[in-house]
Amino acid sequence: MKTIMKWIVLIGCCLSLFGVITMADQGVEKEQKVLYLTFDDGPSEYTEALLDLLDAHHMKATFFMLGPEMERNPEVVKRIISEGHAAGVHGISHEKDTFYCGVLGPVKEMEQANETLQAIAGQRTVLARTPYGSRPYLTQKQEEALDDKNYILWDWNIDSRDWSYRNAQRTFSHTVKDLKNMSKEPKVILFHDIKGVLETMKLFISWMEENHYTSEAITPELEPVKLWRKPVK
């Protein structure tokens, strides 16, 4: 009888432990941390493979797109939207002296890019990112002109520096380092839709999943992240 009781107690302890482990596993799933992957300058010849990767890992991103690139890749633009990613505009020229020329320079380029988006996808967007970010080149009057057209400007607080490194491993390492040092929310990471983006994202998404991160698309309701430098008057 004593032997039977010992087995009953042992089985009960095992079941209790299993229950604790199961609840802990479920807790990990519920505690996924959110960050925002953003990609500038596309869509490009690399975007389709990038979308495949994001889809395979159930992650969403935000694409700040240039007008001419949207015209070259209209089906990719449609796919970005149909798969639940956020579409933002990034202007036309991506040339500092052209984009930031005059009070209305930035808003004219954003409106032109938005017209292209409307023609391709049947919708506009209020999400916008200026070339090189809103600081230091964007003046207060230029920003006011964008605001008058209801544009919501988004910068970033983590720069992958993929545009500088042009190397997947170095970009990945730098991004992880900056992410670990970033305490502010939301965490918005700048990537570019350029050669090497797929290799970088394979490394980074694997790291994200190992560290219980997911990515969501930016929405107009979120408080935008802005660069801190003083604007040009």
PDB file of C-alpha atoms in Angstrom:
ATOM      1  CA  MET A   1       0.000   0.000   0.000  1.00  0.00           C
ATOM      2  CA  LYS A   2       2.843   2.363   0.885  1.00  0.00           C
ATOM      3  CA  THR A   3       4.468   1.596  -2.470  1.00  0.00           C
ATOM      4  CA  ILE A   4       1.260   2.442  -4.334  1.00  0.00           C
ATOM      5  CA  MET A   5       0.910   5.723  -2.436  1.00  0.00           C
ATOM      6  CA  LYS A   6       4.525   6.665  -3.297  1.00  0.00           C
ATOM      7  CA  TRP A   7       3.801   6.088  -6.986  1.00  0.00           C
ATOM      8  CA  ILE A   8       0.633   8.162  -6.803  1.00  0.00           C
ATOM      9  CA  VAL A   9       2.534  11.030  -5.174  1.00  0.00           C
ATOM     10  CA  LEU A  10       5.337  10.753  -7.728  1.00  0.00           C
ATOM     11  CA  ILE A  11       2.929  10.780 -10.663  1.00  0.00           C
ATOM     12  CA  GLY A  12       1.106  13.752  -9.144  1.00  0.00           C
ATOM     13  CA  CYS A  13       4.363  15.702  -8.816  1.00  0.00           C
ATOM     14  CA  CYS A  14       5.289  14.925 -12.423  1.00  0.00           C
ATOM     15  CA  LEU A  15       1.897  16.091 -13.677  1.00  0.00           C
ATOM     16  CA  SER A  16       2.190  19.297 -11.640  1.00  0.00           C
ATOM     17  CA  LEU A  17       5.661  19.938 -13.033  1.00  0.00           C
ATOM     18  CA  PHE A  18       4.409  19.314 -16.575  1.00  0.00           C
ATOM     19  CA  GLY A  19       1.636  21.817 -15.959  1.00  0.00           C
ATOM     20  CA  VAL A  20       4.118  24.458 -14.753  1.00  0.00           C
ATOM     21  CA  ILE A  21       6.351  23.900 -17.791  1.00  0.00           C
ATOM     22  CA  THR A  22       3.376  24.102 -20.161  1.00  0.00           C
ATOM     23  CA  MET A  23       2.187  27.344 -18.572  1.00  0.00           C
ATOM     24  CA  ALA A  24       5.713  28.747 -18.780  1.00  0.00           C
ATOM     25  CA  ASP A  25       5.894  27.865 -22.476  1.00  0.00           C
ATOM     26  CA  GLN A  26       2.560  29.539 -23.059  1.00  0.00           C
ATOM     27  CA  GLY A  27       3.765  32.567 -21.123  1.00  0.00           C
ATOM     28  CA  VAL A  28       6.778  32.927 -23.409  1.00  0.00           C
ATOM     29  CA  GLU A  29       4.515  32.952 -26.443  1.00  0.00           C
ATOM     30  CA  LYS A  30       2.329  35.669 -24.883  1.00  0.00           C
ATOM     31  CA  GLU A  31       5.344  37.811 -23.963  1.00  0.00           C
ATOM     32  CA  GLN A  32       6.688  38.325 -27.477  1.00  0.00           C
ATOM     33  CA  LYS A  33       8.347  41.709 -27.802  1.00  0.00           C
ATOM     34  CA  VAL A  34       7.387  43.927 -30.724  1.00  0.00           C
ATOM     35  CA  LEU A  35       9.692  45.912 -32.952  1.00  0.00           C
ATOM     36  CA  TYR A  36       9.145  47.571 -36.312  1.00  0.00           C
ATOM     37  CA  LEU A  37      11.166  46.547 -39.353  1.00  0.00           C
ATOM     38  CA  THR A  38      11.246  49.288 -41.984  1.00  0.00           C
ATOM     39  CA  PHE A  39      12.713  49.200 -45.487  1.00  0.00           C
ATOM     40  CA  ASP A  40      13.555  52.284 -47.546  1.00  0.00           C
ATOM     41  CA  ASP A  41      14.162  52.976 -51.253  1.00  0.00           C
ATOM     42  CA  GLY A  42      12.211  50.104 -52.802  1.00  0.00           C
ATOM     43  CA  PRO A  43      10.492  48.193 -54.077  1.00  0.00           C
ATOM     44  CA  SER A  44      13.393  46.517 -55.841  1.00  0.00           C
ATOM     45  CA  GLU A  45      14.419  43.262 -57.446  1.00  0.00           C
ATOM     46  CA  TYR A  46      15.040  41.913 -53.924  1.00  0.00           C
ATOM     47  CA  THR A  47      11.626  42.709 -52.440  1.00  0.00           C
ATOM     48  CA  GLU A  48       9.779  39.572 -53.553  1.00  0.00           C
ATOM     49  CA  ALA A  49      12.267  37.288 -51.797  1.00  0.00           C
ATOM     50  CA  LEU A  50      12.132  39.554 -48.740  1.00  0.00           C
ATOM     51  CA  LEU A  51       8.344  39.275 -48.679  1.00  0.00           C
ATOM     52  CA  ASP A  52       8.623  35.485 -48.934  1.00  0.00           C
ATOM     53  CA  LEU A  53      10.919  35.478 -45.907  1.00  0.00           C
ATOM     54  CA  LEU A  54       8.656  37.733 -43.848  1.00  0.00           C
ATOM     55  CA  ASP A  55       5.643  35.605 -44.739  1.00  0.00           C
ATOM     56  CA  ALA A  56       7.421  32.376 -43.766  1.00  0.00           C
ATOM     57  CA  HIS A  57       8.075  33.820 -40.293  1.00  0.00           C
ATOM     58  CA  HIS A  58       4.676  35.532 -39.891  1.00  0.00           C
ATOM     59  CA  MET A  59       6.160  39.013 -39.589  1.00  0.00           C
ATOM     60  CA  LYS A  60       4.971  42.339 -40.942  1.00  0.00           C
ATOM     61  CA  ALA A  61       7.053  45.331 -42.000  1.00  0.00           C
ATOM     62  CA  THR A  62       6.748  48.872 -43.319  1.00  0.00           C
ATOM     63  CA  PHE A  63       8.039  49.852 -46.757  1.00  0.00           C
ATOM     64  CA  PHE A  64       8.846  53.509 -47.434  1.00  0.00           C
ATOM     65  CA  MET A  65       8.809  53.511 -51.220  1.00  0.00           C
ATOM     66  CA  LEU A  66      10.104  55.794 -53.947  1.00  0.00           C
ATOM     67  CA  GLY A  67       7.756  56.804 -56.765  1.00  0.00           C
ATOM     68  CA  PRO A  68       9.958  55.625 -59.662  1.00  0.00           C
ATOM     69  CA  GLU A  69      10.583  52.249 -57.979  1.00  0.00           C
ATOM     70  CA  MET A  70       6.851  51.743 -57.491  1.00  0.00           C
ATOM     71  CA  GLU A  71       6.339  52.423 -61.188  1.00  0.00           C
ATOM     72  CA  ARG A  72       8.978  49.811 -62.062  1.00  0.00           C
ATOM     73  CA  ASN A  73       7.527  47.207 -59.690  1.00  0.00           C
ATOM     74  CA  PRO A  74       3.749  47.718 -59.504  1.00  0.00           C
ATOM     75  CA  GLU A  75       2.938  44.057 -58.751  1.00  0.00           C
ATOM     76  CA  VAL A  76       5.312  44.120 -55.796  1.00  0.00           C
ATOM     77  CA  VAL A  77       3.559  47.208 -54.447  1.00  0.00           C
ATOM     78  CA  LYS A  78       0.238  45.383 -54.650  1.00  0.00           C
ATOM     79  CA  ARG A  79       1.710  42.362 -52.903  1.00  0.00           C
ATOM     80  CA  ILE A  80       3.140  44.461 -50.069  1.00  0.00           C
ATOM     81  CA  ILE A  81      -0.321  45.816 -49.334  1.00  0.00           C
ATOM     82  CA  SER A  82      -2.267  42.602 -49.904  1.00  0.00           C
ATOM     83  CA  GLU A  83      -0.043  40.713 -47.442  1.00  0.00           C
ATOM     84  CA  GLY A  84      -0.690  43.172 -44.633  1.00  0.00           C
ATOM     85  CA  HIS A  85       2.486  45.227 -44.664  1.00  0.00           C
ATOM     86  CA  ALA A  86       2.363  49.008 -44.346  1.00  0.00           C
ATOM     87  CA  ALA A  87       3.017  51.211 -47.359  1.00  0.00           C
ATOM     88  CA  GLY A  88       4.740  54.544 -46.830  1.00  0.00           C
ATOM     89  CA  VAL A  89       6.086  57.126 -49.262  1.00  0.00           C
ATOM     90  CA  HIS A  90       9.719  58.204 -49.490  1.00  0.00           C
ATOM     91  CA  GLY A  91       9.503  60.804 -52.240  1.00  0.00           C
ATOM     92  CA  ILE A  92      10.787  60.724 -55.806  1.00  0.00           C
ATOM     93  CA  SER A  93      14.355  61.921 -56.293  1.00  0.00           C
ATOM     94  CA  HIS A  94      16.150  60.904 -53.091  1.00  0.00           C
ATOM     95  CA  GLU A  95      18.520  63.766 -53.903  1.00  0.00           C
ATOM     96  CA  LYS A  96      19.131  66.147 -51.006  1.00  0.00           C
ATOM     97  CA  ASP A  97      19.357  69.319 -53.079  1.00  0.00           C
ATOM     98  CA  THR A  98      16.251  68.399 -55.085  1.00  0.00           C
ATOM     99  CA  PHE A  99      14.005  66.984 -52.377  1.00  0.00           C
ATOM    100  CA  TYR A 100      14.667  69.753 -49.839  1.00  0.00           C
ATOM    101  CA  CYS A 101      14.515  72.596 -52.372  1.00  0.00           C
ATOM    102  CA  GLY A 102      11.994  75.222 -51.290  1.00  0.00           C
ATOM    103  CA  VAL A 103       9.279  75.144 -48.670  1.00  0.00           C
ATOM    104  CA  LEU A 104       7.067  72.891 -50.788  1.00  0.00           C
ATOM    105  CA  GLY A 105       9.807  70.627 -52.164  1.00  0.00           C
ATOM    106  CA  PRO A 106       9.241  67.707 -49.768  1.00  0.00           C
ATOM    107  CA  VAL A 107       5.444  67.785 -49.874  1.00  0.00           C
ATOM    108  CA  LYS A 108       5.425  67.913 -53.678  1.00  0.00           C
ATOM    109  CA  GLU A 109       7.559  64.773 -53.865  1.00  0.00           C
ATOM    110  CA  MET A 110       5.445  62.949 -51.284  1.00  0.00           C
ATOM    111  CA  GLU A 111       2.259  63.886 -53.121  1.00  0.00           C
ATOM    112  CA  GLN A 112       3.700  62.679 -56.413  1.00  0.00           C
ATOM    113  CA  ALA A 113       4.740  59.373 -54.851  1.00  0.00           C
ATOM    114  CA  ASN A 114       1.296  59.044 -53.276  1.00  0.00           C
ATOM    115  CA  GLU A 115      -0.354  59.594 -56.657  1.00  0.00           C
ATOM    116  CA  THR A 116       1.706  56.697 -58.008  1.00  0.00           C
ATOM    117  CA  LEU A 117       0.660  54.525 -55.069  1.00  0.00           C
ATOM    118  CA  GLN A 118      -2.970  55.472 -55.661  1.00  0.00           C
ATOM    119  CA  ALA A 119      -2.732  54.592 -59.360  1.00  0.00           C
ATOM    120  CA  ILE A 120      -1.182  51.185 -58.630  1.00  0.00           C
ATOM    121  CA  ALA A 121      -2.946  50.039 -55.476  1.00  0.00           C
ATOM    122  CA  GLY A 122      -6.059  52.196 -55.318  1.00  0.00           C
ATOM    123  CA  GLN A 123      -5.103  53.776 -52.006  1.00  0.00           C
ATOM    124  CA  ARG A 124      -3.024  56.533 -50.509  1.00  0.00           C
ATOM    125  CA  THR A 125      -0.960  56.579 -47.325  1.00  0.00           C
ATOM    126  CA  VAL A 126      -0.245  59.122 -44.603  1.00  0.00           C
ATOM    127  CA  LEU A 127       2.999  57.387 -43.585  1.00  0.00           C
ATOM    128  CA  ALA A 128       6.096  59.150 -44.872  1.00  0.00           C
ATOM    129  CA  ARG A 129       9.830  59.131 -44.362  1.00  0.00           C
ATOM    130  CA  THR A 130      12.044  61.839 -45.812  1.00  0.00           C
ATOM    131  CA  PRO A 131      15.367  60.895 -47.437  1.00  0.00           C
ATOM    132  CA  TYR A 132      18.144  60.713 -44.782  1.00  0.00           C
ATOM    133  CA  GLY A 133      15.482  61.241 -42.115  1.00  0.00           C
ATOM    134  CA  SER A 134      13.755  64.391 -40.966  1.00  0.00           C
ATOM    135  CA  ARG A 135      16.934  65.822 -39.452  1.00  0.00           C
ATOM    136  CA  PRO A 136      18.987  67.809 -40.182  1.00  0.00           C
ATOM    137  CA  TYR A 137      17.755  68.850 -43.631  1.00  0.00           C
ATOM    138  CA  LEU A 138      13.994  69.254 -43.142  1.00  0.00           C
ATOM    139  CA  THR A 139      13.081  72.805 -42.128  1.00  0.00           C
ATOM    140  CA  GLN A 140      10.259  73.692 -39.794  1.00  0.00           C
ATOM    141  CA  LYS A 141       8.240  75.254 -42.637  1.00  0.00           C
ATOM    142  CA  GLN A 142       8.724  72.167 -44.807  1.00  0.00           C
ATOM    143  CA  GLU A 143       7.544  69.991 -41.939  1.00  0.00           C
ATOM    144  CA  GLU A 144       4.508  72.210 -41.455  1.00  0.00           C
ATOM    145  CA  ALA A 145       3.660  71.884 -45.152  1.00  0.00           C
ATOM    146  CA  LEU A 146       3.772  68.091 -44.818  1.00  0.00           C
ATOM    147  CA  ASP A 147       1.628  68.279 -41.707  1.00  0.00           C
ATOM    148  CA  ASP A 148      -0.936  70.385 -43.561  1.00  0.00           C
ATOM    149  CA  LYS A 149      -1.350  67.430 -45.945  1.00  0.00           C
ATOM    150  CA  ASN A 150      -1.732  65.074 -42.958  1.00  0.00           C
ATOM    151  CA  TYR A 151       1.552  63.258 -43.472  1.00  0.00           C
ATOM    152  CA  ILE A 152       2.922  61.459 -40.428  1.00  0.00           C
ATOM    153  CA  LEU A 153       6.719  61.509 -40.526  1.00  0.00           C
ATOM    154  CA  TRP A 154       8.592  58.472 -39.277  1.00  0.00           C
ATOM    155  CA  ASP A 155      12.307  58.276 -38.612  1.00  0.00           C
ATOM    156  CA  TRP A 156      14.007  55.454 -36.685  1.00  0.00           C
ATOM    157  CA  ASN A 157      15.909  54.887 -33.460  1.00  0.00           C
ATOM    158  CA  ILE A 158      18.035  51.965 -34.667  1.00  0.00           C
ATOM    159  CA  ASP A 159      20.063  52.368 -37.863  1.00  0.00           C
ATOM    160  CA  SER A 160      21.284  49.046 -39.270  1.00  0.00           C
ATOM    161  CA  ARG A 161      23.877  50.948 -41.346  1.00  0.00           C
ATOM    162  CA  ASP A 162      23.358  48.444 -44.136  1.00  0.00           C
ATOM    163  CA  TRP A 163      23.870  51.340 -46.541  1.00  0.00           C
ATOM    164  CA  SER A 164      27.416  51.695 -45.166  1.00  0.00           C
ATOM    165  CA  TYR A 165      28.511  48.141 -44.328  1.00  0.00           C
ATOM    166  CA  ARG A 166      27.142  46.401 -47.431  1.00  0.00           C
ATOM    167  CA  ASN A 167      27.867  43.180 -45.559  1.00  0.00           C
ATOM    168  CA  ALA A 168      25.196  40.941 -44.022  1.00  0.00           C
ATOM    169  CA  GLN A 169      27.181  39.770 -40.985  1.00  0.00           C
ATOM    170  CA  ARG A 170      28.429  43.246 -40.051  1.00  0.00           C
ATOM    171  CA  THR A 171      24.977  44.753 -40.535  1.00  0.00           C
ATOM    172  CA  PHE A 172      23.407  42.020 -38.423  1.00  0.00           C
ATOM    173  CA  SER A 173      25.953  42.378 -35.604  1.00  0.00           C
ATOM    174  CA  HIS A 174      25.635  46.161 -35.516  1.00  0.00           C
ATOM    175  CA  THR A 175      21.824  46.014 -35.480  1.00  0.00           C
ATOM    176  CA  VAL A 176      21.700  43.514 -32.622  1.00  0.00           C
ATOM    177  CA  LYS A 177      24.175  45.570 -30.611  1.00  0.00           C
ATOM    178  CA  ASP A 178      22.128  48.749 -31.051  1.00  0.00           C
ATOM    179  CA  LEU A 179      18.887  46.941 -30.301  1.00  0.00           C
ATOM    180  CA  LYS A 180      20.252  45.585 -27.031  1.00  0.00           C
ATOM    181  CA  ASN A 181      21.279  49.108 -26.026  1.00  0.00           C
ATOM    182  CA  MET A 182      17.953  50.690 -26.975  1.00  0.00           C
ATOM    183  CA  SER A 183      15.527  51.138 -24.085  1.00  0.00           C
ATOM    184  CA  LYS A 184      13.027  53.413 -25.827  1.00  0.00           C
ATOM    185  CA  GLU A 185       9.771  52.211 -27.368  1.00  0.00           C
ATOM    186  CA  PRO A 186       8.716  51.681 -30.047  1.00  0.00           C
ATOM    187  CA  LYS A 187      11.892  50.188 -31.498  1.00  0.00           C
ATOM    188  CA  VAL A 188      12.030  51.139 -35.180  1.00  0.00           C
ATOM    189  CA  ILE A 189      14.848  49.700 -37.289  1.00  0.00           C
ATOM    190  CA  LEU A 190      16.053  51.242 -40.543  1.00  0.00           C
ATOM    191  CA  PHE A 191      16.952  48.827 -43.323  1.00  0.00           C
ATOM    192  CA  HIS A 192      17.176  49.406 -47.058  1.00  0.00           C
ATOM    193  CA  ASP A 193      15.672  47.417 -49.897  1.00  0.00           C
ATOM    194  CA  ILE A 194      19.091  46.831 -51.457  1.00  0.00           C
ATOM    195  CA  LYS A 195      21.443  44.023 -52.427  1.00  0.00           C
ATOM    196  CA  GLY A 196      22.256  41.907 -49.380  1.00  0.00           C
ATOM    197  CA  VAL A 197      19.010  42.667 -47.544  1.00  0.00           C
ATOM    198  CA  LEU A 198      17.821  39.058 -47.760  1.00  0.00           C
ATOM    199  CA  GLU A 199      21.016  37.626 -46.240  1.00  0.00           C
ATOM    200  CA  THR A 200      20.895  40.207 -43.458  1.00  0.00           C
ATOM    201  CA  MET A 201      17.253  39.529 -42.690  1.00  0.00           C
ATOM    202  CA  LYS A 202      17.736  35.754 -42.565  1.00  0.00           C
ATOM    203  CA  LEU A 203      20.293  36.297 -39.799  1.00  0.00           C
ATOM    204  CA  PHE A 204      18.276  38.945 -37.997  1.00  0.00           C
ATOM    205  CA  ILE A 205      14.886  37.214 -38.101  1.00  0.00           C
ATOM    206  CA  SER A 206      16.480  34.040 -36.761  1.00  0.00           C
ATOM    207  CA  TRP A 207      17.905  36.085 -33.883  1.00  0.00           C
ATOM    208  CA  MET A 208      14.544  37.781 -33.340  1.00  0.00           C
ATOM    209  CA  GLU A 209      12.762  34.476 -32.942  1.00  0.00           C
ATOM    210  CA  GLU A 210      15.407  33.096 -30.602  1.00  0.00           C
ATOM    211  CA  ASN A 211      14.961  36.193 -28.436  1.00  0.00           C
ATOM    212  CA  HIS A 212      11.143  36.251 -28.583  1.00  0.00           C
ATOM    213  CA  TYR A 213      10.733  39.273 -30.878  1.00  0.00           C
ATOM    214  CA  THR A 214       8.183  39.758 -33.605  1.00  0.00           C
ATOM    215  CA  SER A 215       7.646  42.594 -36.085  1.00  0.00           C
ATOM    216  CA  GLU A 216       4.479  44.527 -36.815  1.00  0.00           C
ATOM    217  CA  ALA A 217       3.539  47.074 -39.440  1.00  0.00           C
ATOM    218  CA  ILE A 218       3.478  50.738 -38.496  1.00  0.00           C
ATOM    219  CA  THR A 219      -0.021  52.227 -38.261  1.00  0.00           C
ATOM    220  CA  PRO A 220      -1.162  55.872 -38.228  1.00  0.00           C
ATOM    221  CA  GLU A 221      -2.250  55.468 -34.601  1.00  0.00           C
ATOM    222  CA  LEU A 222       1.272  54.903 -33.305  1.00  0.00           C
ATOM    223  CA  GLU A 223       3.322  57.768 -31.883  1.00  0.00           C
ATOM    224  CA  PRO A 224       6.005  58.385 -34.534  1.00  0.00           C
ATOM    225  CA  VAL A 225       9.709  58.130 -33.799  1.00  0.00           C
ATOM    226  CA  LYS A 226      11.669  61.264 -34.690  1.00  0.00           C
ATOM    227  CA  LEU A 227      15.374  61.976 -34.901  1.00  0.00           C
ATOM    228  CA  TRP A 228      16.527  64.298 -32.145  1.00  0.00           C
ATOM    229  CA  ARG A 229      18.775  66.737 -33.984  1.00  0.00           C
ATOM    230  CA  LYS A 230      17.773  70.363 -34.225  1.00  0.00           C
ATOM    231  CA  PRO A 231      16.020  71.121 -37.544  1.00  0.00           C
ATOM    232  CA  VAL A 232      17.251  73.677 -40.069  1.00  0.00           C
ATOM    233  CA  LYS A 233      15.367  76.957 -39.784  1.00  0.00           C
TER     234      LYS A 233
END
